[in-house]
Short mmCIF file of N, CA and C in Angstrom, two decimals:
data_model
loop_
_atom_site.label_atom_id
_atom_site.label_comp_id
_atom_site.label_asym_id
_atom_site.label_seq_id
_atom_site.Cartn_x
_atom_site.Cartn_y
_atom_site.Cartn_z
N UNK A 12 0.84 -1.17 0.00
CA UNK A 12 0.00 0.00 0.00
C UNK A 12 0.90 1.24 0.00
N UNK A 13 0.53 1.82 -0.99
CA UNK A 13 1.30 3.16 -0.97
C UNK A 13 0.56 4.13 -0.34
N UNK A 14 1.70 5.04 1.09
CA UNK A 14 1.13 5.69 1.91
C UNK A 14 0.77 7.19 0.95
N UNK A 15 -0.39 8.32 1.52
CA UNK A 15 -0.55 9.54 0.92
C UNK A 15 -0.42 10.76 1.75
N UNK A 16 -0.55 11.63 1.13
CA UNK A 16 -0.33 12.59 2.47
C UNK A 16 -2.15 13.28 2.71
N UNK A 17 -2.04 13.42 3.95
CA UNK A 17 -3.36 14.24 4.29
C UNK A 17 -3.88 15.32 3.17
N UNK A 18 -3.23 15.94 2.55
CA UNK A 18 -3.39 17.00 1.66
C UNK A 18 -3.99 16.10 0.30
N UNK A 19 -3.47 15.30 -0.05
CA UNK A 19 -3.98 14.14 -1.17
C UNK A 19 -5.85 13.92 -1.02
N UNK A 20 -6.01 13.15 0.08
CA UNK A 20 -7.07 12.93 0.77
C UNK A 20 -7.84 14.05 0.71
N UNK A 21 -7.40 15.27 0.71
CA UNK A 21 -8.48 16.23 1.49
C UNK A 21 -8.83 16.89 -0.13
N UNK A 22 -8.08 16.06 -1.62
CA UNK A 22 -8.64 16.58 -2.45
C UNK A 22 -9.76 16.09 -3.02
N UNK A 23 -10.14 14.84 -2.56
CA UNK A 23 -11.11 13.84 -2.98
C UNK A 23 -12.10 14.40 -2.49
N UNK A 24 -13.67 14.75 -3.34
CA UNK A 24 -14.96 15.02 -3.05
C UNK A 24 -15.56 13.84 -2.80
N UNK A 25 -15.77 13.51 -1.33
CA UNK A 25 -17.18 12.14 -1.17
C UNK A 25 -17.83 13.12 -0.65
N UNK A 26 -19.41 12.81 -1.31
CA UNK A 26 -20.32 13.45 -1.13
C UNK A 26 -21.60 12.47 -0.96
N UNK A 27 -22.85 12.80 -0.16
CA UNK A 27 -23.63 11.73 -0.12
C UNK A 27 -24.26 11.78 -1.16
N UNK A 28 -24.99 11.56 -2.20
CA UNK A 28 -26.05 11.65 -3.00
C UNK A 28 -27.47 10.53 -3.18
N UNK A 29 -28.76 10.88 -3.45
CA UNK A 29 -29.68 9.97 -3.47
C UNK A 29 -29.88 9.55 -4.62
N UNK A 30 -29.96 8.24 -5.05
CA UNK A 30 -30.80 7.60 -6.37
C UNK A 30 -31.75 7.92 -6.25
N UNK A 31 -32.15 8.72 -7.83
CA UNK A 31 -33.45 9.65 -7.97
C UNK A 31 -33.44 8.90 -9.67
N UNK A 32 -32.62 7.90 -10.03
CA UNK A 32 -33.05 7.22 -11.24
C UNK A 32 -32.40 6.30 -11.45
N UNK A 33 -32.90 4.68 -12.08
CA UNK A 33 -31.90 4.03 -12.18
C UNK A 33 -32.82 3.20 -13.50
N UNK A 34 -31.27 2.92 -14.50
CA UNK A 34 -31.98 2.37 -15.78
C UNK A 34 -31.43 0.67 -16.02
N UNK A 35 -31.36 0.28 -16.76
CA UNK A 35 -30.38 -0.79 -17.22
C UNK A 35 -30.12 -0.59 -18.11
N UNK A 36 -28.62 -0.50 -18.47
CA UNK A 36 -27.70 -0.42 -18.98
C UNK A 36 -26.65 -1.54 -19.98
N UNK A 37 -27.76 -1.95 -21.02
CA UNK A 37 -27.65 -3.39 -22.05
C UNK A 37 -26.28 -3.10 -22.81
N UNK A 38 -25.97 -1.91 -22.97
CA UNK A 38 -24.92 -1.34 -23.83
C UNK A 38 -23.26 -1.92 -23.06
N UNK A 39 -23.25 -1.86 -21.44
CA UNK A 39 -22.18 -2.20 -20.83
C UNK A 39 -21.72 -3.35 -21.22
N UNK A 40 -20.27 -3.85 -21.36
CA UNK A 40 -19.77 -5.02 -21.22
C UNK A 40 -20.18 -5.84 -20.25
N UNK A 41 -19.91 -5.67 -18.95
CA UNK A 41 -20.46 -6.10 -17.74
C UNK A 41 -21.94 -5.41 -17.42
N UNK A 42 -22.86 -6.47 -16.51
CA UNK A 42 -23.72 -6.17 -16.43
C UNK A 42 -23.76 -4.79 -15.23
N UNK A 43 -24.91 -3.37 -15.39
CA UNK A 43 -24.80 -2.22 -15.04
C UNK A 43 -25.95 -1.89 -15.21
N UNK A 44 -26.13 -0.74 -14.13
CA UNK A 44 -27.27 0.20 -13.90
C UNK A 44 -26.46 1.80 -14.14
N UNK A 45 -27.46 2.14 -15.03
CA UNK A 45 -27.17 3.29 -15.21
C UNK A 45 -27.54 4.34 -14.31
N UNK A 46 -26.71 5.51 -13.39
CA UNK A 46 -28.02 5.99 -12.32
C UNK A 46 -27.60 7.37 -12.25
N UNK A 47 -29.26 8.27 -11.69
CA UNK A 47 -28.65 9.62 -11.90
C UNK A 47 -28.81 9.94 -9.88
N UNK A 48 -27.61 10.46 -9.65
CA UNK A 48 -27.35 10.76 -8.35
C UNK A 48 -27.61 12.09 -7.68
N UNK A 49 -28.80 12.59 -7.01
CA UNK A 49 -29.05 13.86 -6.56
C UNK A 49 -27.88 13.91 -5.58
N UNK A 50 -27.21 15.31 -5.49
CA UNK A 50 -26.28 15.49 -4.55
C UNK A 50 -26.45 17.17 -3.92
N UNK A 51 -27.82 17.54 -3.92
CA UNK A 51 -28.43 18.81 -3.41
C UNK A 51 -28.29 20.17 -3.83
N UNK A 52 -28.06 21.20 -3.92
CA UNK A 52 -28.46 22.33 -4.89
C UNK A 52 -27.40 22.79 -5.02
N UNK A 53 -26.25 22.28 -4.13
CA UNK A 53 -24.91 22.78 -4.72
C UNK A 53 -23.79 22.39 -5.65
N UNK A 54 -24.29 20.77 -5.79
CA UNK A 54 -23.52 19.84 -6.69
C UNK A 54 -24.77 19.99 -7.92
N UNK A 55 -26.17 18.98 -7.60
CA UNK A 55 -27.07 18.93 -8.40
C UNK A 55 -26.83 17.67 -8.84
N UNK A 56 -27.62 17.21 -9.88
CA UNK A 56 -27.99 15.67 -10.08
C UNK A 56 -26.63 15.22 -11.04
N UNK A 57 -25.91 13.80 -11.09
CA UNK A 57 -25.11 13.65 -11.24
C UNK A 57 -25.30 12.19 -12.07
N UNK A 58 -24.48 12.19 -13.21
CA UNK A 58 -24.54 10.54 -13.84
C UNK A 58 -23.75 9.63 -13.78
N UNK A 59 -24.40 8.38 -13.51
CA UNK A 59 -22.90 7.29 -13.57
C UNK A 59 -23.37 6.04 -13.99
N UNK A 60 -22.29 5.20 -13.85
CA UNK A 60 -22.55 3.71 -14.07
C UNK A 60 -22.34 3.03 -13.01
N UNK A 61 -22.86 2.05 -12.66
CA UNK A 61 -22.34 0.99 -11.99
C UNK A 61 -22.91 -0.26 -11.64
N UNK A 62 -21.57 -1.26 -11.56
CA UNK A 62 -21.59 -2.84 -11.73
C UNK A 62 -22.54 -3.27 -10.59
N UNK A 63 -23.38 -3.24 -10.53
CA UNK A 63 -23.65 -3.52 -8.83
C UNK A 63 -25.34 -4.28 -9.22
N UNK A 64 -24.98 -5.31 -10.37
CA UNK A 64 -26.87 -5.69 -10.62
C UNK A 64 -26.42 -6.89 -9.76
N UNK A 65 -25.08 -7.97 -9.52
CA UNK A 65 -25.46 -8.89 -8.25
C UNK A 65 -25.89 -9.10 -6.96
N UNK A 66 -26.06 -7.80 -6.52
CA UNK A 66 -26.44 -7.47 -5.17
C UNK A 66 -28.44 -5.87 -5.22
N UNK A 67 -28.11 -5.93 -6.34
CA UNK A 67 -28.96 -4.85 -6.11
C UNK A 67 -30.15 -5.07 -7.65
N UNK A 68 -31.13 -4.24 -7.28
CA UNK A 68 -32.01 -4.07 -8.58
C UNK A 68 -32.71 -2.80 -8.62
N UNK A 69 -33.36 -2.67 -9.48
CA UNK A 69 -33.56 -1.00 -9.92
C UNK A 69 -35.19 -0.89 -8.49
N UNK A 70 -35.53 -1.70 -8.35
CA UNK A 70 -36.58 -0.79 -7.09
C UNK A 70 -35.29 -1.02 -5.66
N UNK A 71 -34.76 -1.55 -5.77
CA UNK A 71 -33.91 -1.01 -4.08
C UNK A 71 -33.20 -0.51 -4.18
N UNK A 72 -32.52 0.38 -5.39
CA UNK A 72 -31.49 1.56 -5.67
C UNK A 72 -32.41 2.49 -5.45
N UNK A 73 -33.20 2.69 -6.23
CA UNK A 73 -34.50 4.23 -6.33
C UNK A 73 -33.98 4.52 -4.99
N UNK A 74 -34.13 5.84 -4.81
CA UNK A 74 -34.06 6.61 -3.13
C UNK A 74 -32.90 5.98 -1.81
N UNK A 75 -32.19 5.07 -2.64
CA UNK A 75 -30.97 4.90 -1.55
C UNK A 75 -29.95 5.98 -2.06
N UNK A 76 -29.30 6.45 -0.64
CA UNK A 76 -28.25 7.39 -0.32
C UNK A 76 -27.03 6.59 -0.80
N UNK A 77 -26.40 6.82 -1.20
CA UNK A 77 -24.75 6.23 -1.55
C UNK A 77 -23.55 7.79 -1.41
N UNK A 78 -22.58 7.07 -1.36
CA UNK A 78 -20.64 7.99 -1.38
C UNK A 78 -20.45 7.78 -2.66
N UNK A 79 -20.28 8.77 -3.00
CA UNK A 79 -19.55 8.78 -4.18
C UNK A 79 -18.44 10.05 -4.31
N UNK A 80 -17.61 9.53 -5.48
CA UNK A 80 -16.57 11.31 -5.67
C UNK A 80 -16.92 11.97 -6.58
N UNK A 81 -17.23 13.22 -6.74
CA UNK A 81 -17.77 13.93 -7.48
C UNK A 81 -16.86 15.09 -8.27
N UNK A 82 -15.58 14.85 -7.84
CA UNK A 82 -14.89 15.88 -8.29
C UNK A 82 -13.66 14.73 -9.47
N UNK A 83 -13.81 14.22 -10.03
CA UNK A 83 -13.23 12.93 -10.94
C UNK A 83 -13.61 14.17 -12.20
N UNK A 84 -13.01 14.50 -13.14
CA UNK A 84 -13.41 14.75 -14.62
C UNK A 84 -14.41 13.81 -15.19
N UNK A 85 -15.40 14.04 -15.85
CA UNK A 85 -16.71 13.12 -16.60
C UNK A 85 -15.21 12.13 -17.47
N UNK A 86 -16.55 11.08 -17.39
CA UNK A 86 -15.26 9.82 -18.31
C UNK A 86 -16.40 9.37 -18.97
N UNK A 87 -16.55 9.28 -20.51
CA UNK A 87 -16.91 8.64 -21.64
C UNK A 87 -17.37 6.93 -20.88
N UNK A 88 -18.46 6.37 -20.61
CA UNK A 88 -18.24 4.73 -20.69
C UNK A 88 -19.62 4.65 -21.39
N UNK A 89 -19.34 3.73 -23.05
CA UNK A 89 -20.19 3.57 -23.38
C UNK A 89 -20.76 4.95 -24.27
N UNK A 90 -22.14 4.96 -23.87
CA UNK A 90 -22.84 6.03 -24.63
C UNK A 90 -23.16 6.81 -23.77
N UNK A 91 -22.68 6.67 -22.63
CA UNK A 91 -22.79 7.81 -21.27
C UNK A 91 -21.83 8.45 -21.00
N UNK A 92 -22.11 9.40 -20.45
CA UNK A 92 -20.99 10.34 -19.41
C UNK A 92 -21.04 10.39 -18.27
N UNK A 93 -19.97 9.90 -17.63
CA UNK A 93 -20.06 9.31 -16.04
C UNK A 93 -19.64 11.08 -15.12
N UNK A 94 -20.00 11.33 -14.65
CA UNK A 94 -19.81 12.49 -13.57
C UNK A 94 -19.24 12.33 -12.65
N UNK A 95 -20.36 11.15 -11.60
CA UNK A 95 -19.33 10.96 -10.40
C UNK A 95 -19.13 9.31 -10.53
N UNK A 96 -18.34 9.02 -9.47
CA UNK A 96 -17.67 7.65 -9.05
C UNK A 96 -17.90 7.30 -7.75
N UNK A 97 -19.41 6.10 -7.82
CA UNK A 97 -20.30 5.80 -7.10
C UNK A 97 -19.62 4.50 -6.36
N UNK A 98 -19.15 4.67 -4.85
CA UNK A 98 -17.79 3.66 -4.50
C UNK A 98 -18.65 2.86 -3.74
N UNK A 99 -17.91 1.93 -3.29
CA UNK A 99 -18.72 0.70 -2.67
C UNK A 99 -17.52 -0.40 -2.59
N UNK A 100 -17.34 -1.64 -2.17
CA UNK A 100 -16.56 -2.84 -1.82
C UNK A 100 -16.30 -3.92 -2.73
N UNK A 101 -15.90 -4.63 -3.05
CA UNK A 101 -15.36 -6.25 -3.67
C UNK A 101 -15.87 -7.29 -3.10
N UNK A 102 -16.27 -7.58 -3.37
CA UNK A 102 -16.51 -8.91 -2.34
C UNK A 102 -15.45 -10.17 -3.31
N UNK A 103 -15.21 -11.31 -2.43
CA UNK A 103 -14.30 -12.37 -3.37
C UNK A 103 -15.24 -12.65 -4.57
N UNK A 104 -16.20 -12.46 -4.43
CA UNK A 104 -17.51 -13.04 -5.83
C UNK A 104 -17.61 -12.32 -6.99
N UNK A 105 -16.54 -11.36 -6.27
CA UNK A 105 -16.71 -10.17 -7.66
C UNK A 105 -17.75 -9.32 -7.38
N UNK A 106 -18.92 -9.49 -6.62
CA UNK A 106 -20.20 -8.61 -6.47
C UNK A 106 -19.80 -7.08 -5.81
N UNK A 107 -20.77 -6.39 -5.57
CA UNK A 107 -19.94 -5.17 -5.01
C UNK A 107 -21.15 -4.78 -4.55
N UNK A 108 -21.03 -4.12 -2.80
CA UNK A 108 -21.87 -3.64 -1.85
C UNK A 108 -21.57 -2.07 -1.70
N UNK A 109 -22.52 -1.77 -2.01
CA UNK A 109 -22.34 0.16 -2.18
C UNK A 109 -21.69 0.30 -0.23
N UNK A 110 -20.74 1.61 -0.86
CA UNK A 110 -21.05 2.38 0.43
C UNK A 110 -21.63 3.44 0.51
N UNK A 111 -22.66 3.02 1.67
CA UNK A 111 -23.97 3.79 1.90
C UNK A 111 -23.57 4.26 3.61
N UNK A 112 -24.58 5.55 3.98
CA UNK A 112 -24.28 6.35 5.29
C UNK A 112 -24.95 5.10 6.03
N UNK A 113 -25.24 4.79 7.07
CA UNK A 113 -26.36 3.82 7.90
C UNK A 113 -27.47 4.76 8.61
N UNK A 114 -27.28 6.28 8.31
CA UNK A 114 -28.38 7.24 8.61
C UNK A 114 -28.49 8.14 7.82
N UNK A 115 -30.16 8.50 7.24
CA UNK A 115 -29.60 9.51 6.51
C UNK A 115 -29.23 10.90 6.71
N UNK A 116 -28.58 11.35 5.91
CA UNK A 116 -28.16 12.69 6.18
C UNK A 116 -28.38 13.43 4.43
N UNK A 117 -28.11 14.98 4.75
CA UNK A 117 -28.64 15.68 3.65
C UNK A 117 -27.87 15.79 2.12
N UNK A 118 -27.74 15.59 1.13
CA UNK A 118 -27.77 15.33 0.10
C UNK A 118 -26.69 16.33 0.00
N UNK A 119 -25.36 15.62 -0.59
CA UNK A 119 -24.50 17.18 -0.83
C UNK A 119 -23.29 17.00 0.49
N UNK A 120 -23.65 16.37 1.84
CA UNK A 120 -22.86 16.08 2.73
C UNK A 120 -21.86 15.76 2.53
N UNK A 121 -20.02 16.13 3.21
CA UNK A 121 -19.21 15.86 2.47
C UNK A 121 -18.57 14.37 3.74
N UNK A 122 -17.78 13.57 3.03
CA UNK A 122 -17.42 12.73 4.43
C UNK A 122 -16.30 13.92 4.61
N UNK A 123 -16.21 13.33 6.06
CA UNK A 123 -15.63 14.08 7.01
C UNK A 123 -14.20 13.20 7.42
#
């Protein structure tokens, strides 16, 4: 593991945002939900992709809170433009478990 310095860290935007849309996404190599991420009136709604149909489906994404980074440059995947980078875990299965707050809090929140 390569160590960073505090200043590194403190450039990364995690911000909370809510699923306020989620599509499927046939176009991906891997299977994907396409989703648009409210992140409150100062960021505003945000687009992305992500791998996450082994653990999840489009009615239990709708209105869940997730971390994501929002300050990444948009990246081309597909026929979309990704905004932010919606993070979450590995599991050995390959599946991936969002990281989500365990309370909610207001849209736009930065981690701390």
């Amino acid at each position: 593991m390569n160590p960073i310095e505090w200043s590194d860290f403190q450039k990364v935007e995690l911000r909370v945002g809510t699923i306020v849309e989620v599509e499927d996404f046939p176009e991906a190599r891997k299977p994907a939900f396409k989703l648009k991420v409210d992140f409150g009136d100062e960021i505003g709604i945000k687009k992305s992709s992500a791998q996450i149909t082994n653990l999840y489906d489009k009615r239990s994404l709708f209105g869940k809170q997730v971390v994501a980074v929002v300050n990444f440059p948009p990246k081309q995947i597909g026929p979309i433009m990704s905004e932010c980078l919606v993070t979450g875990f590995h599991c050995d299965d390959g599946a991936v478990v969002l990281a989500v707050p365990d309370t909610e809090v207001p849209n736009g929140a930065k981690l701390a």
